[in-house]
Coordinates of C-alpha atoms and ligand atoms in Angstrom, one line a residue:
M1 CA 140.6 1.9 169.6
P2 CA 137.7 -0.6 169.5
T3 CA 135.9 -0.8 166.2
N4 CA 133.6 -3.3 164.5
L5 CA 136.7 -5.4 164.0
E6 CA 136.7 -6.3 167.7
G7 CA 135.9 -10.0 168.4
K8 CA 135.4 -10.8 164.7
H9 CA 136.9 -13.9 163.1
I10 CA 138.9 -12.7 160.1
T11 CA 140.8 -15.2 157.9
L12 CA 143.7 -13.9 155.9
G13 CA 144.5 -16.0 152.8
V14 CA 148.1 -15.2 152.0
T15 CA 149.4 -16.3 148.5
G16 CA 152.8 -16.3 146.8
S17 CA 153.5 -12.7 146.0
I18 CA 156.5 -10.5 146.8
A19 CA 154.0 -8.4 148.7
C20 CA 153.5 -11.2 151.3
Y21 CA 155.4 -9.3 154.0
K22 CA 152.7 -6.6 154.0
A23 CA 150.2 -9.2 155.1
I24 CA 152.2 -9.5 158.3
D25 CA 151.6 -5.8 159.1
L26 CA 147.9 -6.2 158.3
A27 CA 147.6 -9.3 160.6
S28 CA 149.3 -7.2 163.3
K29 CA 146.9 -4.2 162.9
L30 CA 143.8 -6.5 162.9
T31 CA 145.1 -8.3 166.0
Q32 CA 145.7 -5.0 167.8
A33 CA 142.1 -4.1 166.9
K34 CA 141.1 -7.2 168.9
A35 CA 140.0 -9.3 165.9
N36 CA 140.7 -13.1 166.0
V37 CA 143.0 -13.5 163.0
D38 CA 143.4 -16.9 161.3
V39 CA 146.0 -17.2 158.6
A40 CA 146.0 -19.7 155.7
L41 CA 149.2 -19.7 153.7
T42 CA 149.6 -21.3 150.2
R43 CA 152.7 -23.2 149.3
G44 CA 153.7 -20.2 147.2
A45 CA 153.4 -17.8 150.1
E46 CA 155.6 -20.1 152.3
N47 CA 158.5 -19.2 149.9
F48 CA 158.2 -15.6 151.0
V49 CA 157.1 -15.6 154.6
S50 CA 157.1 -18.2 157.4
P51 CA 153.9 -19.4 159.2
L52 CA 155.8 -18.6 162.4
A53 CA 155.8 -14.9 161.6
F54 CA 152.0 -14.9 161.5
A55 CA 151.6 -17.2 164.4
A56 CA 153.8 -15.0 166.6
I57 CA 151.7 -11.9 165.8
T58 CA 148.2 -13.5 165.8
H59 CA 148.9 -15.9 168.7
R60 CA 146.9 -18.5 166.8
P61 CA 148.0 -21.5 164.7
V62 CA 148.6 -20.9 161.0
V63 CA 147.3 -23.4 158.5
T64 CA 149.2 -24.4 155.4
D65 CA 148.0 -27.9 154.6
V66 CA 144.5 -29.5 154.9
F67 CA 146.1 -32.9 155.4
D68 CA 148.5 -31.8 158.2
P69 CA 147.5 -34.1 161.1
Q70 CA 148.5 -31.2 163.5
S71 CA 145.9 -28.9 162.0
E72 CA 142.3 -28.7 163.1
L73 CA 141.4 -28.7 159.3
S74 CA 142.5 -32.3 159.0
I75 CA 139.6 -33.2 161.3
D76 CA 137.2 -30.5 160.1
H77 CA 138.4 -29.3 156.7
V78 CA 135.7 -26.5 156.5
A79 CA 136.3 -25.2 160.0
L80 CA 137.9 -21.9 158.9
A81 CA 135.2 -21.5 156.2
E82 CA 132.5 -21.7 158.8
R83 CA 134.1 -19.7 161.5
S84 CA 135.1 -16.7 159.4
D85 CA 133.1 -13.5 159.5
V86 CA 135.1 -12.4 156.4
I87 CA 137.9 -13.9 154.4
V88 CA 140.6 -11.6 152.9
V89 CA 142.9 -12.9 150.2
V90 CA 145.9 -10.7 150.7
P91 CA 148.1 -10.5 148.6
A92 CA 146.1 -12.3 145.9
T93 CA 148.2 -13.8 143.1
A94 CA 146.9 -14.1 139.5
H95 CA 147.2 -17.9 140.0
T96 CA 144.9 -18.0 143.1
I97 CA 142.4 -15.5 141.5
A98 CA 142.3 -17.9 138.5
K99 CA 141.7 -20.9 140.8
M100 CA 138.9 -19.0 142.7
A101 CA 137.2 -18.2 139.4
Q102 CA 137.3 -21.8 138.4
G103 CA 136.1 -23.1 141.7
L104 CA 139.2 -25.2 142.4
A105 CA 140.0 -26.4 145.9
D106 CA 143.4 -27.9 145.8
D107 CA 144.9 -26.2 148.9
V108 CA 143.8 -25.0 152.3
L109 CA 142.9 -21.5 151.1
T110 CA 140.9 -22.4 148.0
T111 CA 139.1 -25.2 149.9
T112 CA 138.1 -22.7 152.5
L113 CA 137.0 -20.1 149.9
L114 CA 134.8 -22.6 148.2
A115 CA 133.2 -23.8 151.4
T116 CA 132.5 -20.4 153.0
Q117 CA 129.3 -18.4 153.2
A118 CA 131.3 -15.4 154.5
P119 CA 132.0 -12.3 152.4
V120 CA 135.3 -12.5 150.5
I121 CA 137.6 -9.6 149.8
V122 CA 140.5 -10.0 147.3
A123 CA 143.5 -7.6 147.4
P124 CA 145.5 -8.4 144.2
A125 CA 149.3 -7.9 143.9
M126 CA 151.1 -8.7 140.7
D127 CA 153.0 -7.4 137.8
A128 CA 150.9 -4.9 135.7
H129 CA 151.0 -7.2 132.6
M130 CA 149.7 -10.1 134.7
F131 CA 146.9 -8.0 135.9
D132 CA 146.1 -6.6 132.5
H133 CA 146.1 -10.1 130.9
P134 CA 142.7 -10.9 129.4
A135 CA 142.6 -14.1 131.5
T136 CA 143.1 -12.3 134.8
Q137 CA 140.6 -9.5 133.8
A138 CA 138.0 -12.2 132.9
N139 CA 138.6 -13.9 136.2
V140 CA 138.3 -10.7 138.2
K141 CA 135.0 -9.8 136.3
M142 CA 133.6 -13.3 137.1
L143 CA 134.4 -13.0 140.8
V144 CA 133.0 -9.5 141.0
E145 CA 129.8 -10.8 139.4
R146 CA 129.7 -13.5 142.1
G147 CA 129.8 -10.9 144.9
V148 CA 133.5 -10.9 145.7
T149 CA 134.8 -7.4 146.7
F150 CA 138.1 -6.3 145.2
A151 CA 140.4 -3.9 147.0
G152 CA 142.8 -2.5 144.5
P153 CA 145.2 -3.1 142.9
A154 CA 146.7 0.3 143.2
S155 CA 148.9 2.0 140.5
G156 CA 152.5 2.8 141.1
R157 CA 156.0 1.3 141.0
L158 CA 155.9 -2.5 141.0
A159 CA 158.5 -5.0 142.2
S160 CA 159.1 -6.0 138.5
G161 CA 160.3 -2.4 137.9
L162 CA 157.2 -1.6 135.8
I163 CA 155.1 1.4 136.6
G164 CA 151.5 0.3 136.4
K165 CA 148.4 -1.2 138.0
G166 CA 149.2 -4.1 140.3
R167 CA 150.4 -2.8 143.7
L168 CA 148.8 -4.2 146.8
V169 CA 146.6 -1.5 148.4
E170 CA 147.9 0.1 151.6
A171 CA 146.8 -1.3 155.0
P172 CA 144.6 1.7 156.0
E173 CA 142.6 1.3 152.7
L174 CA 142.2 -2.4 153.2
L175 CA 141.2 -2.0 156.8
G176 CA 138.5 0.4 155.6
V177 CA 137.3 -2.2 153.1
I178 CA 137.2 -4.9 155.8
R179 CA 135.3 -2.6 158.2
T180 CA 132.8 -1.6 155.5
T181 CA 132.2 -5.2 154.6
L182 CA 131.8 -6.4 158.2
G183 CA 129.3 -3.5 158.8
R184 CA 127.2 -4.1 155.8
D185 CA 124.2 -5.6 157.6
G186 CA 124.7 -3.6 160.8
D187 CA 122.0 -1.9 162.9
L188 CA 122.1 1.3 160.8
A189 CA 121.8 -0.4 157.4
G190 CA 119.3 1.4 155.2
R191 CA 119.9 4.7 157.0
K192 CA 121.6 7.8 155.5
I193 CA 123.7 9.8 157.9
V194 CA 125.2 13.1 156.9
V195 CA 128.2 14.4 159.0
S196 CA 130.0 17.7 158.6
A197 CA 133.7 18.0 159.5
G198 CA 136.6 20.4 159.5
G199 CA 136.9 24.1 159.8
T200 CA 135.4 26.3 157.1
E201 CA 137.6 28.7 155.1
E202 CA 136.3 32.1 154.5
A203 CA 138.1 33.8 151.7
I204 CA 139.6 37.3 152.1
D205 CA 141.3 37.3 148.8
P206 CA 142.7 34.5 146.5
V207 CA 145.5 33.6 148.9
R208 CA 144.1 34.4 152.4
V209 CA 141.3 32.8 154.4
I210 CA 139.8 33.1 157.9
T211 CA 139.7 29.7 159.4
N212 CA 140.0 27.8 162.7
H213 CA 141.9 25.0 164.4
S214 CA 139.4 22.2 163.7
S215 CA 141.2 19.0 162.5
G216 CA 138.1 17.3 161.3
K217 CA 138.9 14.2 163.5
M218 CA 135.6 14.2 165.3
G219 CA 133.4 14.3 162.2
Y220 CA 135.5 11.7 160.4
A221 CA 135.3 9.4 163.4
I222 CA 131.5 9.7 163.5
A223 CA 131.2 9.0 159.8
E224 CA 133.4 5.9 160.2
A225 CA 131.3 4.7 163.1
A226 CA 128.2 5.1 161.0
R227 CA 129.8 3.2 158.1
D228 CA 130.9 0.4 160.4
R229 CA 127.2 -0.1 161.4
G230 CA 126.0 -0.3 157.8
A231 CA 124.8 3.3 157.4
S232 CA 125.2 5.1 154.1
A233 CA 127.5 7.8 155.5
V234 CA 128.2 11.1 153.8
L235 CA 131.0 13.3 155.0
V236 CA 130.7 17.0 154.0
S237 CA 134.2 18.1 154.8
T238 CA 136.5 21.1 154.4
P239 CA 140.1 20.3 153.4
T240 CA 141.8 18.4 156.3
A241 CA 145.0 16.4 156.7
L242 CA 142.9 13.2 157.2
P243 CA 142.5 10.5 154.5
A244 CA 139.1 10.0 153.0
P245 CA 137.6 7.0 154.9
H246 CA 136.8 4.0 152.6
G247 CA 133.1 3.4 152.2
V248 CA 132.1 7.0 153.2
R249 CA 131.0 9.3 150.4
M250 CA 133.0 12.6 150.5
V251 CA 131.5 15.9 149.6
K252 CA 134.3 18.5 149.6
V253 CA 133.5 22.1 150.5
R254 CA 135.5 25.1 151.7
S255 CA 133.3 28.0 153.0
A256 CA 130.3 28.1 155.3
L257 CA 128.1 28.9 152.3
D258 CA 129.4 25.9 150.4
M259 CA 128.8 23.7 153.4
R260 CA 125.3 25.0 153.9
D261 CA 124.4 24.2 150.2
A262 CA 126.0 20.7 150.4
I263 CA 124.3 19.9 153.7
N264 CA 120.9 21.2 152.5
H265 CA 121.2 19.0 149.4
E266 CA 122.4 15.9 151.2
C267 CA 119.8 16.2 154.0
Q268 CA 116.9 16.0 151.6
D269 CA 116.8 12.2 151.9
A270 CA 118.9 11.7 155.0
D271 CA 117.7 10.2 158.3
A272 CA 120.1 12.2 160.5
V273 CA 122.6 15.0 160.3
V274 CA 125.5 15.5 162.7
M275 CA 127.2 18.9 162.5
A276 CA 130.7 18.3 163.8
A277 CA 132.3 20.9 161.6
A278 CA 133.6 24.2 163.0
V279 CA 131.7 26.6 160.8
A280 CA 132.8 30.2 160.9
D281 CA 130.3 32.5 162.5
W282 CA 131.6 35.4 160.4
R283 CA 132.9 35.8 156.9
P284 CA 134.3 38.8 154.9
V285 CA 131.5 40.7 153.3
S286 CA 133.2 40.1 149.9
A287 CA 136.4 38.4 148.8
A288 CA 138.8 40.5 146.7
D289 CA 139.5 39.2 143.2
Q290 CA 143.2 40.0 143.4
K291 CA 145.7 39.5 146.3
I292 CA 145.3 42.5 148.6
K293 CA 148.6 44.5 148.6
K294 CA 150.4 45.3 151.9
G295 CA 150.2 49.1 151.2
A296 CA 151.6 51.9 153.3
S297 CA 149.0 51.9 156.1
N298 CA 149.8 50.1 159.4
E299 CA 146.1 49.2 159.9
W300 CA 143.8 47.0 157.9
S301 CA 140.3 46.1 158.8
I302 CA 138.0 43.6 157.1
E303 CA 134.3 44.0 157.2
L304 CA 132.6 40.8 158.3
T305 CA 129.1 39.6 158.0
K306 CA 127.4 36.7 159.8
T307 CA 127.3 33.3 158.1
P308 CA 123.9 31.4 158.0
D309 CA 123.2 29.0 160.8
I310 CA 123.3 25.8 158.8
I311 CA 121.5 23.3 161.2
A312 CA 118.9 25.9 162.3
G313 CA 118.1 26.5 158.7
L314 CA 117.4 22.9 157.8
I315 CA 113.7 22.4 156.9
G316 CA 111.9 19.1 157.5
D317 CA 110.5 17.3 160.5
S318 CA 111.8 13.9 159.6
L319 CA 115.5 14.7 159.9
V320 CA 117.2 13.9 163.3
K321 CA 119.4 16.9 164.0
V322 CA 122.5 16.7 166.1
G323 CA 124.7 19.8 166.8
F324 CA 127.9 20.4 168.6
A325 CA 128.6 23.1 171.1
A326 CA 132.4 23.7 171.4
E327 CA 132.6 26.1 174.3
S328 CA 135.3 27.6 176.4
Q329 CA 133.0 28.8 179.2
D330 CA 129.5 28.0 180.6
L331 CA 129.5 24.8 178.6
I332 CA 126.2 23.2 179.6
A333 CA 124.2 26.5 179.8
N334 CA 125.4 27.6 176.4
A335 CA 124.8 24.1 174.9
Q336 CA 121.3 23.9 176.3
S337 CA 120.3 27.3 174.9
K338 CA 121.7 26.3 171.5
L339 CA 119.7 23.0 171.6
V340 CA 116.4 24.9 172.0
S341 CA 117.1 27.9 169.7
K342 CA 118.3 25.7 166.8
G343 CA 115.5 23.1 167.2
L344 CA 117.9 20.2 167.7
D345 CA 117.2 16.7 168.9
L346 CA 120.6 16.3 170.6
I347 CA 123.6 18.6 171.3
I348 CA 127.1 17.4 172.0
A349 CA 128.8 19.8 174.4
N350 CA 132.6 19.7 174.6
D351 CA 135.0 21.9 176.5
I352 CA 137.6 23.0 174.1
T353 CA 139.9 24.2 176.8
A354 CA 140.6 20.6 178.1
V355 CA 144.0 19.4 176.8
D356 CA 142.9 15.8 176.2
A357 CA 139.6 16.7 174.5
G358 CA 138.3 18.9 171.7
F359 CA 140.3 20.1 168.7
A360 CA 143.1 17.9 167.1
T361 CA 143.2 15.2 169.8
D362 CA 142.2 11.6 169.2
T363 CA 140.0 11.7 172.4
N364 CA 137.1 13.7 173.5
R365 CA 135.1 14.2 176.7
V366 CA 131.5 15.3 175.9
T367 CA 128.1 15.7 177.5
I368 CA 125.1 14.7 175.4
L369 CA 122.0 16.8 176.0
D370 CA 118.6 16.0 174.7
R371 CA 115.3 17.8 174.2
E372 CA 113.7 16.3 177.3
G373 CA 116.3 17.9 179.5
G374 CA 118.4 14.7 179.8
S375 CA 122.1 15.1 180.1
D376 CA 124.7 12.3 179.9
D377 CA 128.3 13.0 180.9
L378 CA 130.6 10.6 179.0
P379 CA 134.1 9.9 180.3
L380 CA 137.2 10.6 178.2
M381 CA 137.1 8.2 175.2
S382 CA 138.3 7.9 171.6
K383 CA 136.5 10.1 169.1
Y384 CA 135.3 6.9 167.4
D385 CA 133.6 5.8 170.7
V386 CA 132.1 9.3 171.1
G387 CA 130.7 8.6 167.6
V388 CA 129.3 5.2 168.6
N389 CA 127.6 6.9 171.7
I390 CA 126.1 9.6 169.5
L391 CA 124.7 7.1 167.0
D392 CA 123.3 4.9 169.9
R393 CA 121.3 8.0 170.9
V394 CA 120.3 9.0 167.4
K395 CA 119.0 5.5 166.5
P396 CA 115.8 5.5 168.6
L397 CA 115.0 9.0 167.3
F398 CA 114.8 8.1 163.6
R399 CA 111.5 9.4 162.1
R400 CA 111.8 8.4 158.5
E401 CA 110.8 5.0 157.2
K402 CA 113.8 2.8 156.6
L403 CA 114.9 2.7 153.0
Ligands
LIG501 C1 160.0 -13.7 143.3 C2 158.6 -14.0 142.9 C3 157.6 -13.0 143.0 C4 156.3 -13.3 142.6 N1 155.4 -12.3 142.8 C5 154.1 -12.5 142.3 C6 153.1 -11.5 142.5 O1 153.4 -10.5 143.1 N2 151.9 -11.8 142.0 C7 151.6 -13.0 141.4 O2 150.5 -13.1 141.0 N3 152.5 -13.9 141.3 C8 153.8 -13.8 141.7 N4 154.7 -14.7 141.6 C9 154.3 -16.0 141.0 C10 153.6 -16.9 141.9 O3 154.3 -17.1 143.1 C11 153.2 -18.2 141.3 O4 152.3 -18.0 140.3 C12 152.6 -19.2 142.3 O5 152.2 -20.4 141.5 C13 151.5 -18.7 143.0 O6 150.9 -19.7 143.8 P1 149.8 -19.4 144.9 O7 148.8 -18.4 144.3 O8 149.1 -20.7 145.2 O9 150.5 -18.8 146.1 C14 156.0 -14.5 142.0 C15 157.0 -15.5 141.9 C16 158.3 -15.2 142.3 C17 159.3 -16.3 142.1

């Protein structure tokens, strides 16, 4: 799946921690995402992992020594520093963090870190006592003040046997931090984009709900695509099985009414809203306070009332409004009439009967309709790419001044 990692020069600085092996997995994921991954290993790291393991995965030379005549750094010792779009120290030892804080440059990694203008991300991994030590804490604080981004450490069971703070963050979290950092100055920087996701839950009683099969994947992918381009992305989501994307502000809701309130609130200062959630059209008139008993009757009916149309109810001319029309028949005609009746700028029509598109899949095939009668049939693509296409069409429609 192409993301904003594609084509980027990412340098991984790997230092002497037991968590070094996890950097191999990260290098693999970044390479699969089509990033150009350079790896700089410290002497300490070479005790845990071999340069060959990284070279085999990244298909690029690995640097361990500035003075190695075989390395390009022996000719141009700041080559990596200048080439990098971002440098990630992963795992970062207490020792290397201390050297960074002091501005030392006694190996290939710290020399590169001192010479670079690129953003720097540090993912510490160490024993909890090492992390808690006042020296480490002071070094972390100093680096944060200088603009270094820290990813973790996480809490949990450590290699030393201690339970505490010091674990390397997991790869998906770190990938989110890298993507957020790379996107910071993207073409949507200064824009607030609100996205809704998931299927709403309409309570019948304390244990039962009326819901639908929406997985939330489409909305999450749009929010990630917005974040990757520098937008301040807000995801108004019902409970889903998906992890909260790093760098996206989550607003958790359950029912259509909760979602309406959250969307109304978030849209007050937003540039665009994309309603990818599957909001119930109907909800029980009232939810019982206690669990409804099975009883003797073979029939049970629930009285339903219509839920409010969230996007149609949004007031304000400056907001760009994008709706979704998930249809199982007369797709385009139904979508076009929704576009007009709800006062939308764009509507994304998708056929939920297709097996490779719609609910729960990682791909989608959509048609984007606009107010001028334009219609754009997109081929089957990842939901992330659908998000990129939607945002490309939202961008020229912004009506608010940029923040
Ligand atoms: C088995 C073993 C595991 C280690 N794990 C860590 C660790 O997770 N974090 C850390 O800060 N230091 C750890 N150390 C200590 C560092 O390797 C040591 O401080 C070294 O000087 C770090 O150098 P570097 O930062 O240049 O790689 C470990 C040492 C050993 C022997």
